């Protein structure tokens, strides 16, 4: 009889504990490591894993209860499990500290939010000097996430620009154009005249003239260049004509030998 009483007592204690805690979908030893329910529906605490997004803009269905904490009314996701001992009885604050710690350790195994300390997260900022060490308010200033995201975006843009540069050269080659050409190919037939002494002198002369004075009597750079070309052409023609003059040759008579 004593053995049966012990078994009944253990069964009743287990049923009390089961009623006081929320059931989980699986008894698997592997826990959830990342957010999302893909491939995790049979793991422990899978009920707390939601699909797709973290928190929608209009809130999620888990925010079904509001409590007042630190003078502010807030919506909560989950209430902490009641502290119960091995026999299933609730633990009061007047109980032994060792018993309370043991109950807390047992409750932390089933509480997914046991490692969250609201007192530190929601603590107000009392002084500006505490900002670098505040557990939550200091993260926007000390975190390197934005810097890393900006660096990754910069590297992505550089890779895209490099790819576009290579594709542009390929497209230019396919169109039949040159991807690189020497400067000599860009010179026209009359571009060299712009760097002659006559052109520079004429340009300086035009700049030295007062405004409003006409160009009558003064040759333009184009006129100077054309006149120089005409002079060169006349000189070339005269030299050719002189070379065409026939100079008579003076032949000396030769005596033929007499036949014997």
Coordinates of N, CA and C in Angstrom, one line a residue:
X1 N 0.8 -1.2 0.0 CA 0.0 0.0 0.0 C 0.9 1.3 0.0
X2 N 1.9 1.2 0.7 CA 2.8 2.4 0.8 C 3.4 2.7 -0.6
X3 N 3.7 1.7 -1.3 CA 4.3 1.9 -2.6 C 3.2 2.5 -3.6
X4 N 2.0 2.0 -3.5 CA 0.9 2.6 -4.3 C 0.6 4.0 -4.0
X5 N 0.7 4.3 -2.7 CA 0.4 5.7 -2.3 C 1.5 6.7 -2.9
X6 N 2.7 6.2 -2.8 CA 3.8 7.0 -3.4 C 3.6 7.2 -4.9
X7 N 3.2 6.1 -5.6 CA 3.0 6.2 -7.0 C 1.8 7.2 -7.3
X8 N 0.8 7.1 -6.6 CA -0.4 8.0 -6.8 C 0.1 9.4 -6.5
X9 N 0.9 9.6 -5.4 CA 1.3 11.0 -5.1 C 2.2 11.6 -6.2
X10 N 3.1 10.8 -6.8 CA 3.9 11.2 -7.9 C 3.1 11.5 -9.1
X11 N 2.1 10.7 -9.4 CA 1.2 10.9 -10.5 C 0.4 12.2 -10.4
X12 N -0.1 12.4 -9.2 CA -0.9 13.7 -9.0 C 0.0 14.9 -9.1
X13 N 1.3 14.8 -8.5 CA 2.2 15.9 -8.6 C 2.6 16.2 -10.1
X14 N 2.8 15.2 -10.8 CA 3.1 15.4 -12.3 C 1.9 16.0 -13.0
X15 N 0.7 15.6 -12.7 CA -0.5 16.2 -13.3 C -0.6 17.7 -13.0
X16 N -0.3 18.0 -11.7 CA -0.4 19.4 -11.3 C 0.6 20.3 -12.1
X17 N 1.8 19.7 -12.2 CA 2.8 20.5 -12.9 C 2.5 20.6 -14.4
X18 N 1.9 19.6 -14.9 CA 1.5 19.6 -16.4 C 0.4 20.6 -16.6
X19 N -0.5 20.8 -15.6 CA -1.6 21.8 -15.8 C -1.1 23.2 -15.7
X20 N -0.1 23.4 -14.8 CA 0.4 24.7 -14.6 C 1.4 25.2 -15.6
X21 N 1.9 24.4 -16.4 CA 2.8 24.8 -17.5 C 2.2 24.6 -18.8
X22 N 2.6 25.3 -19.8 CA 2.1 25.2 -21.2 C 2.8 24.1 -21.9
X23 N 2.0 23.3 -22.6 CA 2.5 22.2 -23.3 C 3.3 22.6 -24.5
X24 N 4.4 21.9 -24.8 CA 5.2 22.1 -26.0 C 4.9 20.9 -27.0
X25 N 5.2 21.2 -28.3 CA 4.8 20.3 -29.3 C 5.7 19.1 -29.4
X26 N 6.9 19.1 -28.9 CA 7.9 18.1 -29.0 C 8.7 17.9 -27.8
X27 N 9.2 16.7 -27.6 CA 10.2 16.4 -26.5 C 11.6 16.3 -27.1
X28 N 11.9 16.8 -28.2 CA 13.2 16.7 -28.8 C 14.2 17.5 -28.0
X29 N 15.4 17.0 -27.9 CA 16.5 17.7 -27.1 C 17.1 18.9 -27.9
X30 N 16.9 18.9 -29.2 CA 17.5 20.1 -30.0 C 16.6 21.2 -29.9
X31 N 17.2 22.4 -29.6 CA 16.4 23.6 -29.5 C 16.5 24.5 -30.8
X32 N 15.7 25.5 -30.9 CA 15.7 26.3 -32.1 C 16.8 27.3 -32.0
X33 N 17.6 27.4 -33.1 CA 18.7 28.3 -33.1 C 18.5 29.6 -33.9
X34 N 17.6 29.6 -34.8 CA 17.3 30.8 -35.6 C 15.8 31.0 -35.7
X35 N 15.4 32.2 -36.1 CA 14.0 32.6 -36.1 C 13.4 32.0 -37.4
X36 N 12.2 31.5 -37.2 CA 11.5 30.9 -38.3 C 11.1 29.5 -38.0
X37 N 10.0 29.0 -38.6 CA 9.6 27.6 -38.3 C 9.9 26.6 -39.3
X38 N 10.7 27.0 -40.3 CA 11.0 26.1 -41.4 C 12.0 25.0 -40.9
X39 N 11.6 23.8 -40.9 CA 12.5 22.7 -40.4 C 12.6 22.6 -38.9
X40 N 11.8 23.3 -38.2 CA 11.9 23.4 -36.7 C 10.5 23.1 -36.0
X41 N 9.6 22.6 -36.8 CA 8.3 22.4 -36.2 C 8.2 21.2 -35.2
X42 N 9.2 20.3 -35.2 CA 9.2 19.2 -34.3 C 10.3 19.4 -33.2
X43 N 10.8 20.6 -33.1 CA 11.8 20.8 -32.0 C 11.2 21.4 -30.8
X44 N 12.0 21.5 -29.7 CA 11.5 22.1 -28.5 C 11.2 23.6 -28.7
X45 N 10.2 24.0 -28.0 CA 9.8 25.4 -28.1 C 9.4 25.9 -29.5
X46 N 8.9 24.9 -30.3 CA 8.5 25.3 -31.7 C 7.3 26.1 -31.7
X47 N 6.5 26.1 -30.6 CA 5.3 26.9 -30.6 C 5.6 28.4 -30.6
X48 N 6.8 28.7 -30.1 CA 7.2 30.1 -30.0 C 7.9 30.6 -31.3
X49 N 8.0 29.7 -32.3 CA 8.7 30.1 -33.5 C 7.6 30.4 -34.6
X50 N 7.7 31.6 -35.1 CA 6.7 32.1 -36.1 C 7.3 32.1 -37.5
X51 N 6.5 32.1 -38.5 CA 6.9 32.0 -39.8 C 7.2 33.4 -40.5
X52 N 8.2 33.4 -41.3 CA 8.4 34.6 -42.2 C 9.0 35.8 -41.5
X53 N 8.3 36.6 -40.8 CA 8.8 37.8 -40.3 C 8.9 37.9 -38.8
X54 N 9.6 38.8 -38.3 CA 9.8 38.9 -36.9 C 8.5 39.5 -36.3
X55 N 8.2 40.7 -36.5 CA 7.0 41.3 -36.0 C 6.4 42.2 -37.1
X56 N 5.1 42.0 -37.5 CA 4.5 42.8 -38.5 C 4.3 44.2 -37.9
X57 N 3.9 45.2 -38.8 CA 3.7 46.5 -38.4 C 2.5 46.7 -37.5
X58 N 1.5 45.9 -37.7 CA 0.3 46.0 -36.9 C 0.3 45.0 -35.7
X59 N 1.5 44.4 -35.4 CA 1.6 43.5 -34.3 C 1.2 42.1 -34.6
X60 N 1.5 41.2 -33.7 CA 1.2 39.8 -33.9 C 0.2 39.3 -33.0
X61 N -0.4 38.1 -33.2 CA -1.4 37.6 -32.4 C -1.0 37.3 -31.0
X62 N 0.3 37.2 -30.8 CA 0.8 36.9 -29.4 C 0.6 38.0 -28.4
X63 N 0.5 39.2 -29.0 CA 0.3 40.4 -28.1 C -1.2 40.4 -27.7
X64 N -1.6 39.5 -26.8 CA -3.0 39.4 -26.5 C -3.3 39.8 -25.0
X65 N -2.3 40.4 -24.4 CA -2.5 40.7 -23.0 C -1.6 42.0 -22.7
X66 N -2.1 42.8 -21.9 CA -1.4 44.1 -21.5 C -1.3 44.1 -20.0
X67 N -0.1 44.5 -19.6 CA 0.1 44.6 -18.1 C 0.8 46.0 -17.9
X68 N 0.8 46.4 -16.6 CA 1.4 47.7 -16.2 C 2.7 47.4 -15.6
X69 N 3.8 47.9 -16.2 CA 5.1 47.7 -15.7 C 5.8 49.0 -15.6
X70 N 6.4 49.3 -14.4 CA 7.1 50.5 -14.2 C 6.3 51.8 -14.6
X71 N 5.0 51.7 -14.3 CA 4.2 52.9 -14.5 C 3.7 53.0 -15.9
X72 N 4.0 52.1 -16.8 CA 3.7 52.1 -18.2 C 2.9 50.9 -18.6
X73 N 1.9 51.0 -19.3 CA 1.1 49.8 -19.7 C 1.7 49.3 -21.0
X74 N 2.0 48.0 -21.0 CA 2.7 47.4 -22.2 C 2.0 46.1 -22.5
X75 N 2.1 45.8 -23.8 CA 1.6 44.6 -24.3 C 2.6 43.5 -24.2
X76 N 2.3 42.3 -23.7 CA 3.2 41.3 -23.4 C 3.0 40.1 -24.4
X77 N 4.0 39.3 -24.6 CA 3.9 38.1 -25.4 C 3.7 36.9 -24.5
X78 N 4.3 36.8 -23.4 CA 4.3 35.6 -22.6 C 4.5 36.0 -21.1
X79 N 3.8 35.3 -20.3 CA 3.9 35.4 -18.8 C 4.9 34.3 -18.4
X80 N 5.7 34.7 -17.4 CA 6.6 33.7 -16.8 C 5.8 32.6 -16.1
X81 N 6.3 31.4 -16.2 CA 5.7 30.2 -15.6 C 5.7 30.3 -14.1
X82 N 4.7 29.9 -13.4 CA 4.7 29.9 -12.0 C 5.8 29.0 -11.4
X83 N 6.4 29.4 -10.4 CA 7.5 28.6 -9.7 C 6.8 27.5 -8.9
X84 N 7.1 26.2 -9.3 CA 6.6 25.1 -8.5 C 7.7 24.2 -8.2
X85 N 7.5 23.4 -7.1 CA 8.6 22.5 -6.7 C 8.4 21.2 -7.3
X86 N 9.1 20.2 -6.9 CA 9.0 18.9 -7.5 C 7.7 18.2 -7.3
X87 N 7.0 18.6 -6.2 CA 5.7 18.0 -5.9 C 4.5 18.8 -6.6
X88 N 4.9 19.9 -7.3 CA 3.8 20.6 -8.0 C 3.2 21.7 -7.2
X89 N 3.7 22.1 -6.0 CA 3.2 23.1 -5.2 C 3.9 24.4 -5.6
X90 N 3.2 25.5 -5.5 CA 3.8 26.8 -5.8 C 4.7 27.3 -4.7
X91 N 5.7 28.0 -5.1 CA 6.7 28.5 -4.1 C 6.4 29.9 -3.8
X92 N 6.4 30.2 -2.5 CA 6.2 31.6 -2.1 C 7.5 32.3 -1.8
X93 N 7.5 33.6 -1.7 CA 8.7 34.3 -1.4 C 9.3 34.0 0.0
X94 N 8.5 33.5 0.8 CA 9.0 33.2 2.2 C 9.7 31.8 2.3
X95 N 9.7 31.1 1.2 CA 10.3 29.7 1.3 C 11.9 29.8 1.3
X96 N 12.5 28.7 1.4 CA 13.9 28.6 1.5 C 14.5 29.0 0.2
X97 N 15.7 29.7 0.2 CA 16.4 30.2 -1.0 C 16.8 29.1 -1.9
X98 N 17.3 28.0 -1.3 CA 17.8 26.9 -2.1 C 16.6 26.3 -2.8
X99 N 15.5 26.3 -2.2 CA 14.3 25.7 -2.9 C 13.8 26.6 -4.0
X100 N 13.9 27.9 -3.8 CA 13.6 28.9 -4.8 C 14.5 28.8 -6.0
X101 N 15.8 28.7 -5.8 CA 16.8 28.6 -6.8 C 16.6 27.3 -7.6
X102 N 16.3 26.3 -7.0 CA 16.0 25.0 -7.7 C 14.8 25.1 -8.6
X103 N 13.8 25.8 -8.1 CA 12.6 26.0 -8.9 C 12.8 26.9 -10.1
X104 N 13.6 27.9 -9.8 CA 14.0 28.8 -10.9 C 14.8 28.1 -12.0
X105 N 15.7 27.2 -11.6 CA 16.5 26.5 -12.6 C 15.6 25.5 -13.4
X106 N 14.6 24.9 -12.7 CA 13.7 24.0 -13.4 C 12.8 24.8 -14.4
X107 N 12.4 26.0 -14.0 CA 11.5 26.8 -14.8 C 12.2 27.4 -16.0
X108 N 13.5 27.7 -15.9 CA 14.3 28.2 -17.0 C 14.4 27.3 -18.2
X109 N 14.3 26.0 -17.9 CA 14.4 25.0 -19.0 C 13.2 25.1 -19.9
X110 N 12.1 25.5 -19.4 CA 10.9 25.6 -20.2 C 10.5 27.0 -20.6
X111 N 11.1 28.0 -20.0 CA 10.8 29.4 -20.3 C 11.8 29.9 -21.4
X112 N 11.3 30.2 -22.6 CA 12.2 30.7 -23.6 C 12.7 32.1 -23.4
X113 N 12.0 32.9 -22.5 CA 12.4 34.2 -22.2 C 13.1 34.4 -20.8
X114 N 13.6 33.3 -20.3 CA 14.2 33.3 -19.0 C 15.5 34.2 -19.0
X115 N 16.2 34.2 -20.1 CA 17.5 35.0 -20.1 C 17.3 36.5 -20.3
X116 N 16.0 36.9 -20.5 CA 15.7 38.3 -20.7 C 15.5 39.0 -19.4
X117 N 16.2 40.1 -19.1 CA 16.1 40.8 -17.9 C 15.4 42.2 -18.3
X118 N 14.2 42.3 -18.0 CA 13.4 43.5 -18.3 C 13.9 44.7 -17.5
X119 N 14.4 44.5 -16.3 CA 14.9 45.6 -15.5 C 16.1 46.3 -16.2
X120 N 16.9 45.6 -16.9 CA 18.1 46.2 -17.6 C 17.7 46.8 -18.9
X121 N 16.8 46.1 -19.6 CA 16.4 46.5 -21.0 C 15.6 47.8 -20.9
X122 N 14.7 47.9 -20.0 CA 13.8 49.0 -19.9 C 14.3 50.1 -18.9
X123 N 15.5 50.0 -18.4 CA 16.0 50.9 -17.5 C 16.1 52.3 -18.1
X124 N 15.7 53.3 -17.4 CA 15.8 54.7 -18.0 C 17.2 55.2 -17.9
X125 N 17.5 56.2 -18.8 CA 18.8 56.8 -18.8 C 18.8 58.0 -17.8
X126 N 19.6 57.8 -16.7 CA 19.6 58.8 -15.6 C 20.6 59.9 -15.9
X127 N 21.7 59.6 -16.7 CA 22.7 60.7 -17.0 C 23.2 60.4 -18.4
X128 N 23.7 61.5 -19.0 CA 24.3 61.3 -20.3 C 25.5 60.5 -20.3
X129 N 26.2 60.5 -19.2 CA 27.5 59.7 -19.1 C 27.2 58.2 -19.1
X130 N 26.0 57.8 -18.8 CA 25.6 56.4 -18.8 C 25.2 55.8 -20.2
X131 N 25.2 56.7 -21.2 CA 24.8 56.3 -22.5 C 25.7 55.2 -23.1
X132 N 27.0 55.3 -23.0 CA 27.9 54.3 -23.6 C 27.7 52.9 -23.0
X133 N 27.3 52.8 -21.7 CA 27.2 51.6 -21.0 C 25.7 51.1 -20.9
X134 N 24.8 51.8 -21.4 CA 23.4 51.3 -21.3 C 23.2 50.1 -22.1
X135 N 22.5 49.1 -21.6 CA 22.4 47.8 -22.4 C 21.6 48.0 -23.7
X136 N 20.6 48.9 -23.8 CA 19.8 49.0 -25.0 C 20.0 50.3 -25.7
X137 N 20.1 51.4 -25.0 CA 20.2 52.7 -25.6 C 21.6 53.0 -26.2
X138 N 22.6 52.2 -25.8 CA 23.9 52.4 -26.4 C 24.1 51.6 -27.7
X139 N 23.3 50.7 -28.0 CA 23.5 49.9 -29.2 C 23.5 50.7 -30.5
X140 N 22.6 51.7 -30.7 CA 22.7 52.5 -31.9 C 24.0 53.2 -32.1
X141 N 24.7 53.5 -31.0 CA 25.9 54.3 -31.1 C 27.2 53.4 -31.1
X142 N 27.1 52.2 -30.5 CA 28.2 51.3 -30.4 C 28.2 50.2 -31.4
X143 N 27.1 49.9 -32.0 CA 27.0 48.8 -32.9 C 27.6 49.1 -34.2
X144 N 28.2 48.1 -34.9 CA 28.9 48.3 -36.2 C 28.0 47.8 -37.3
X145 N 26.7 47.5 -37.1 CA 25.8 47.0 -38.1 C 25.7 47.9 -39.3
X146 N 25.4 49.2 -39.0 CA 25.2 50.2 -40.0 C 26.5 50.4 -40.8
X147 N 27.6 50.4 -40.1 CA 28.9 50.5 -40.8 C 29.2 49.3 -41.7
X148 N 28.9 48.1 -41.2 CA 29.1 46.9 -42.1 C 28.1 46.9 -43.2
X149 N 26.9 47.3 -43.0 CA 25.9 47.4 -44.2 C 26.4 48.4 -45.2
X150 N 26.9 49.5 -44.8 CA 27.3 50.5 -45.7 C 28.5 50.0 -46.5
X151 N 29.5 49.3 -45.8 CA 30.6 48.8 -46.5 C 30.2 47.7 -47.5
X152 N 29.3 46.8 -47.1 CA 28.8 45.8 -48.0 C 28.1 46.4 -49.2
X153 N 27.3 47.5 -49.0 CA 26.7 48.1 -50.2 C 27.7 48.8 -51.1
X154 N 28.7 49.4 -50.5 CA 29.8 50.0 -51.3 C 30.5 48.9 -52.1
X155 N 30.8 47.8 -51.5 CA 31.5 46.7 -52.3 C 30.6 46.2 -53.4
X156 N 29.3 46.1 -53.1 CA 28.4 45.6 -54.2 C 28.3 46.6 -55.3
X157 N 28.3 47.9 -55.0 CA 28.3 48.9 -56.1 C 29.6 48.9 -56.9
X158 N 30.7 48.6 -56.2 CA 32.0 48.6 -57.0 C 32.0 47.4 -57.9
X159 N 31.5 46.2 -57.4 CA 31.5 45.1 -58.3 C 30.6 45.3 -59.5
X160 N 29.4 45.9 -59.3 CA 28.5 46.2 -60.4 C 29.2 47.2 -61.4
X161 N 29.8 48.2 -60.9 CA 30.4 49.1 -61.8 C 31.6 48.5 -62.6
X162 N 32.3 47.6 -61.9 CA 33.4 46.9 -62.7 C 32.8 46.0 -63.7
X163 N 31.7 45.3 -63.4 CA 31.1 44.5 -64.4 C 30.5 45.3 -65.6
X164 N 29.9 46.4 -65.3 CA 29.4 47.3 -66.3 C 30.5 47.8 -67.2
X165 N 31.6 48.1 -66.6 CA 32.8 48.7 -67.4 C 33.2 47.6 -68.4
X166 N 33.3 46.4 -67.9 CA 33.8 45.3 -68.8 C 32.7 45.1 -69.9
X167 N 31.5 45.1 -69.6 CA 30.4 44.8 -70.6 C 30.4 46.0 -71.6
X168 N 30.7 47.2 -71.1 CA 30.7 48.3 -72.1 C 31.8 48.2 -73.1
X169 N 32.9 47.8 -72.7 CA 34.0 47.5 -73.6 C 33.7 46.4 -74.6
X170 N 33.0 45.4 -74.1 CA 32.6 44.3 -75.0 C 31.6 44.8 -76.0
X171 N 30.6 45.5 -75.5 CA 29.6 46.0 -76.4 C 30.2 47.0 -77.5
X172 N 31.2 47.8 -77.1 CA 31.9 48.7 -78.0 C 32.6 47.9 -79.1
X173 N 33.3 46.8 -78.7 CA 34.0 45.9 -79.6 C 33.0 45.3 -80.6
X174 N 31.9 44.8 -80.1 CA 30.9 44.2 -80.9 C 30.2 45.1 -81.9
X175 N 30.2 46.4 -81.6 CA 29.6 47.4 -82.5 C 30.7 47.8 -83.5
X176 N 31.9 47.3 -83.4 CA 32.9 47.6 -84.4 C 33.7 48.9 -84.1
X177 N 33.6 49.4 -83.0 CA 34.4 50.6 -82.6 C 35.6 50.2 -81.9
X178 N 36.5 51.2 -81.7 CA 37.8 51.0 -81.0 C 37.5 51.2 -79.5
X179 N 38.1 50.3 -78.7 CA 38.0 50.5 -77.3 C 39.2 51.4 -76.8
X180 N 40.2 51.5 -77.6 CA 41.4 52.3 -77.3 C 42.0 52.8 -78.7
X181 N 42.3 54.0 -78.8 CA 42.9 54.6 -80.0 C 43.9 55.6 -79.6
X182 N 45.0 55.7 -80.4 CA 46.1 56.7 -80.1 C 45.6 58.1 -80.5
X183 N 46.2 59.0 -79.9 CA 45.8 60.4 -80.1 C 46.0 60.9 -81.6
X184 N 46.9 60.2 -82.3 CA 47.1 60.6 -83.7 C 45.9 60.4 -84.5
X185 N 45.1 59.4 -84.2 CA 43.9 59.1 -84.9 C 42.8 60.2 -84.8
X186 N 43.0 61.0 -83.7 CA 42.0 62.1 -83.5 C 42.3 63.4 -84.1
X187 N 43.5 63.5 -84.7 CA 43.9 64.7 -85.4 C 43.4 64.8 -86.8
X188 N 42.8 65.9 -87.1 CA 42.3 66.2 -88.5 C 43.4 66.7 -89.4
X189 N 43.0 66.9 -90.7 CA 44.1 67.4 -91.6 C 44.5 68.8 -91.4
X190 N 43.7 69.6 -90.7 CA 44.0 71.0 -90.5 C 44.3 71.3 -89.0
X191 N 44.3 70.3 -88.2 CA 44.5 70.6 -86.7 C 45.9 71.0 -86.5
X192 N 46.9 70.6 -87.2 CA 48.3 71.0 -87.0 C 48.5 72.4 -87.2
X193 N 47.7 73.1 -88.1 CA 47.8 74.5 -88.3 C 47.5 75.4 -87.1
X194 N 46.7 74.8 -86.2 CA 46.4 75.6 -85.0 C 47.6 75.9 -84.1
X195 N 48.7 75.1 -84.3 CA 49.8 75.2 -83.4 C 51.0 75.9 -84.1
X196 N 50.8 76.4 -85.3 CA 51.9 77.1 -86.0 C 52.1 78.5 -85.4
X197 N 53.2 79.1 -85.7 CA 53.6 80.4 -85.2 C 52.7 81.5 -85.8
X198 N 52.3 81.3 -87.1 CA 51.4 82.3 -87.7 C 50.1 82.4 -87.1
X199 N 49.6 81.3 -86.7 CA 48.2 81.2 -86.1 C 48.3 81.9 -84.7
X200 N 49.3 81.6 -84.0 CA 49.4 82.1 -82.6 C 49.6 83.6 -82.7
X201 N 50.4 84.1 -83.6 CA 50.7 85.5 -83.7 C 49.4 86.3 -84.1
X202 N 48.7 85.7 -85.1 CA 47.4 86.3 -85.5 C 46.4 86.3 -84.4
X203 N 46.4 85.3 -83.6 CA 45.4 85.2 -82.5 C 45.8 86.3 -81.5
X204 N 47.0 86.5 -81.1 CA 47.4 87.5 -80.2 C 47.1 88.9 -80.7
X205 N 47.3 89.1 -82.0 CA 47.0 90.4 -82.6 C 45.5 90.7 -82.6
X206 N 44.7 89.7 -82.8 CA 43.2 89.9 -82.6 C 42.8 90.2 -81.2
X207 N 43.5 89.6 -80.2 CA 43.2 89.9 -78.8 C 43.6 91.3 -78.4
X208 N 44.7 91.8 -79.0 CA 45.2 93.1 -78.7 C 44.4 94.3 -79.3
X209 N 43.5 94.0 -80.2 CA 42.7 95.0 -80.9 C 41.6 95.4 -79.9
X210 N 41.2 96.7 -79.9 CA 40.1 97.1 -79.1 C 38.8 96.5 -79.6
X211 N 37.8 96.5 -78.7 CA 36.5 95.9 -79.1 C 35.8 96.9 -80.0
X212 N 35.0 96.3 -80.9 CA 34.2 97.1 -81.9 C 35.0 97.4 -83.1
X213 N 36.3 97.2 -83.2 CA 37.1 97.5 -84.4 C 36.9 96.3 -85.4
X214 N 36.7 96.6 -86.6 CA 36.4 95.6 -87.6 C 37.7 94.8 -87.9
X215 N 37.6 93.9 -88.7 CA 38.7 93.1 -89.2 C 39.2 93.4 -90.6
X216 N 38.8 94.7 -91.1 CA 39.1 95.1 -92.4 C 40.6 95.3 -92.5
X217 N 41.2 94.9 -93.5 CA 42.7 95.1 -93.6 C 43.5 94.1 -92.9
X218 N 42.9 93.3 -92.0 CA 43.7 92.3 -91.2 C 43.2 90.9 -91.7
X219 N 44.2 90.1 -92.0 CA 43.8 88.8 -92.4 C 43.6 87.9 -91.2
X220 N 42.6 87.0 -91.4 CA 42.3 86.0 -90.3 C 43.2 84.9 -90.4
X221 N 43.2 84.0 -89.3 CA 44.1 82.9 -89.3 C 43.9 82.0 -90.5
X222 N 42.6 81.9 -90.9 CA 42.3 81.0 -92.1 C 42.9 81.6 -93.3
X223 N 42.9 83.0 -93.5 CA 43.5 83.6 -94.7 C 45.0 83.4 -94.7
X224 N 45.6 83.6 -93.5 CA 47.0 83.4 -93.4 C 47.4 82.0 -93.8
X225 N 46.7 81.1 -93.3 CA 47.0 79.7 -93.6 C 46.8 79.4 -95.1
X226 N 45.7 79.9 -95.7 CA 45.5 79.7 -97.1 C 46.6 80.4 -98.0
X227 N 47.0 81.6 -97.6 CA 48.0 82.3 -98.3 C 49.4 81.5 -98.2
X228 N 49.6 81.0 -97.0 CA 50.9 80.2 -96.9 C 50.8 79.0 -97.8
X229 N 49.7 78.3 -97.9 CA 49.6 77.2 -98.7 C 49.7 77.5 -100.2
X230 N 49.2 78.7 -100.6 CA 49.3 79.1 -102.0 C 50.8 79.4 -102.3
X231 N 51.5 80.0 -101.4 CA 52.9 80.3 -101.6 C 53.7 79.0 -101.8
X232 N 53.4 78.0 -100.9 CA 54.1 76.7 -101.0 C 53.8 76.1 -102.4
X233 N 52.5 76.2 -102.8 CA 52.1 75.6 -104.1 C 52.9 76.2 -105.2
X234 N 53.0 77.6 -105.2 CA 53.7 78.3 -106.3 C 55.2 77.9 -106.3
X235 N 55.7 77.8 -105.1 CA 57.2 77.5 -105.1 C 57.4 76.1 -105.6
X236 N 56.5 75.2 -105.3 CA 56.6 73.8 -105.8 C 56.5 73.8 -107.3
X237 N 55.5 74.6 -107.9 CA 55.3 74.6 -109.3 C 56.5 75.1 -110.0
X238 N 57.1 76.2 -109.5 CA 58.3 76.8 -110.1 C 59.5 75.8 -110.2
X239 N 59.6 75.1 -109.1 CA 60.7 74.1 -109.0 C 60.5 73.0 -110.0
X240 N 59.3 72.6 -110.2 CA 59.0 71.5 -111.2 C 59.2 72.0 -112.6
X241 N 58.8 73.3 -112.9 CA 59.0 73.8 -114.2 C 60.5 74.0 -114.6
X242 N 61.3 74.4 -113.6 CA 62.7 74.5 -113.8 C 63.4 73.2 -114.1
X243 N 62.9 72.2 -113.4 CA 63.5 70.8 -113.6 C 63.1 70.3 -115.0
X244 N 62.0 70.8 -115.6 CA 61.6 70.3 -116.9 C 62.4 70.9 -118.1
X245 N 63.1 72.0 -117.8 CA 63.8 72.6 -118.9 C 64.9 71.7 -119.5
X246 N 64.9 71.6 -120.8 CA 65.9 70.7 -121.5 C 67.2 71.4 -121.7
X247 N 68.2 70.9 -121.3 CA 69.6 71.5 -121.5 C 70.2 70.8 -122.7
X248 N 70.6 71.5 -123.8 CA 71.2 70.8 -124.9 C 72.6 70.2 -124.6
X249 N 72.8 69.1 -125.1 CA 74.1 68.4 -124.9 C 75.0 68.7 -126.0
X250 N 76.2 69.1 -125.8 CA 77.3 69.3 -126.8 C 78.1 68.0 -127.0
X251 N 77.8 67.4 -128.2 CA 78.5 66.2 -128.5 C 79.8 66.5 -129.3
X252 N 80.8 65.9 -129.0 CA 82.1 66.1 -129.7 C 82.2 65.1 -130.8
X253 N 82.5 65.5 -132.0 CA 82.5 64.5 -133.1 C 83.6 63.5 -132.9
X254 N 83.3 62.4 -133.3 CA 84.3 61.3 -133.2 C 84.8 60.8 -134.5
X255 N 86.0 60.5 -134.7 CA 86.5 60.1 -136.0 C 86.4 58.6 -136.1
X256 N 85.8 58.2 -137.3 CA 85.7 56.8 -137.5 C 87.0 56.2 -138.1
X257 N 87.3 55.0 -137.7 CA 88.6 54.5 -138.2 C 88.5 54.2 -139.7
X258 N 89.5 54.4 -140.5 CA 89.6 54.1 -141.9 C 89.8 52.6 -142.2
X259 N 89.1 52.2 -143.2 CA 89.3 50.7 -143.5 C 90.6 50.6 -144.2
X260 N 91.3 49.6 -144.1 CA 92.6 49.4 -144.8 C 92.3 49.1 -146.3

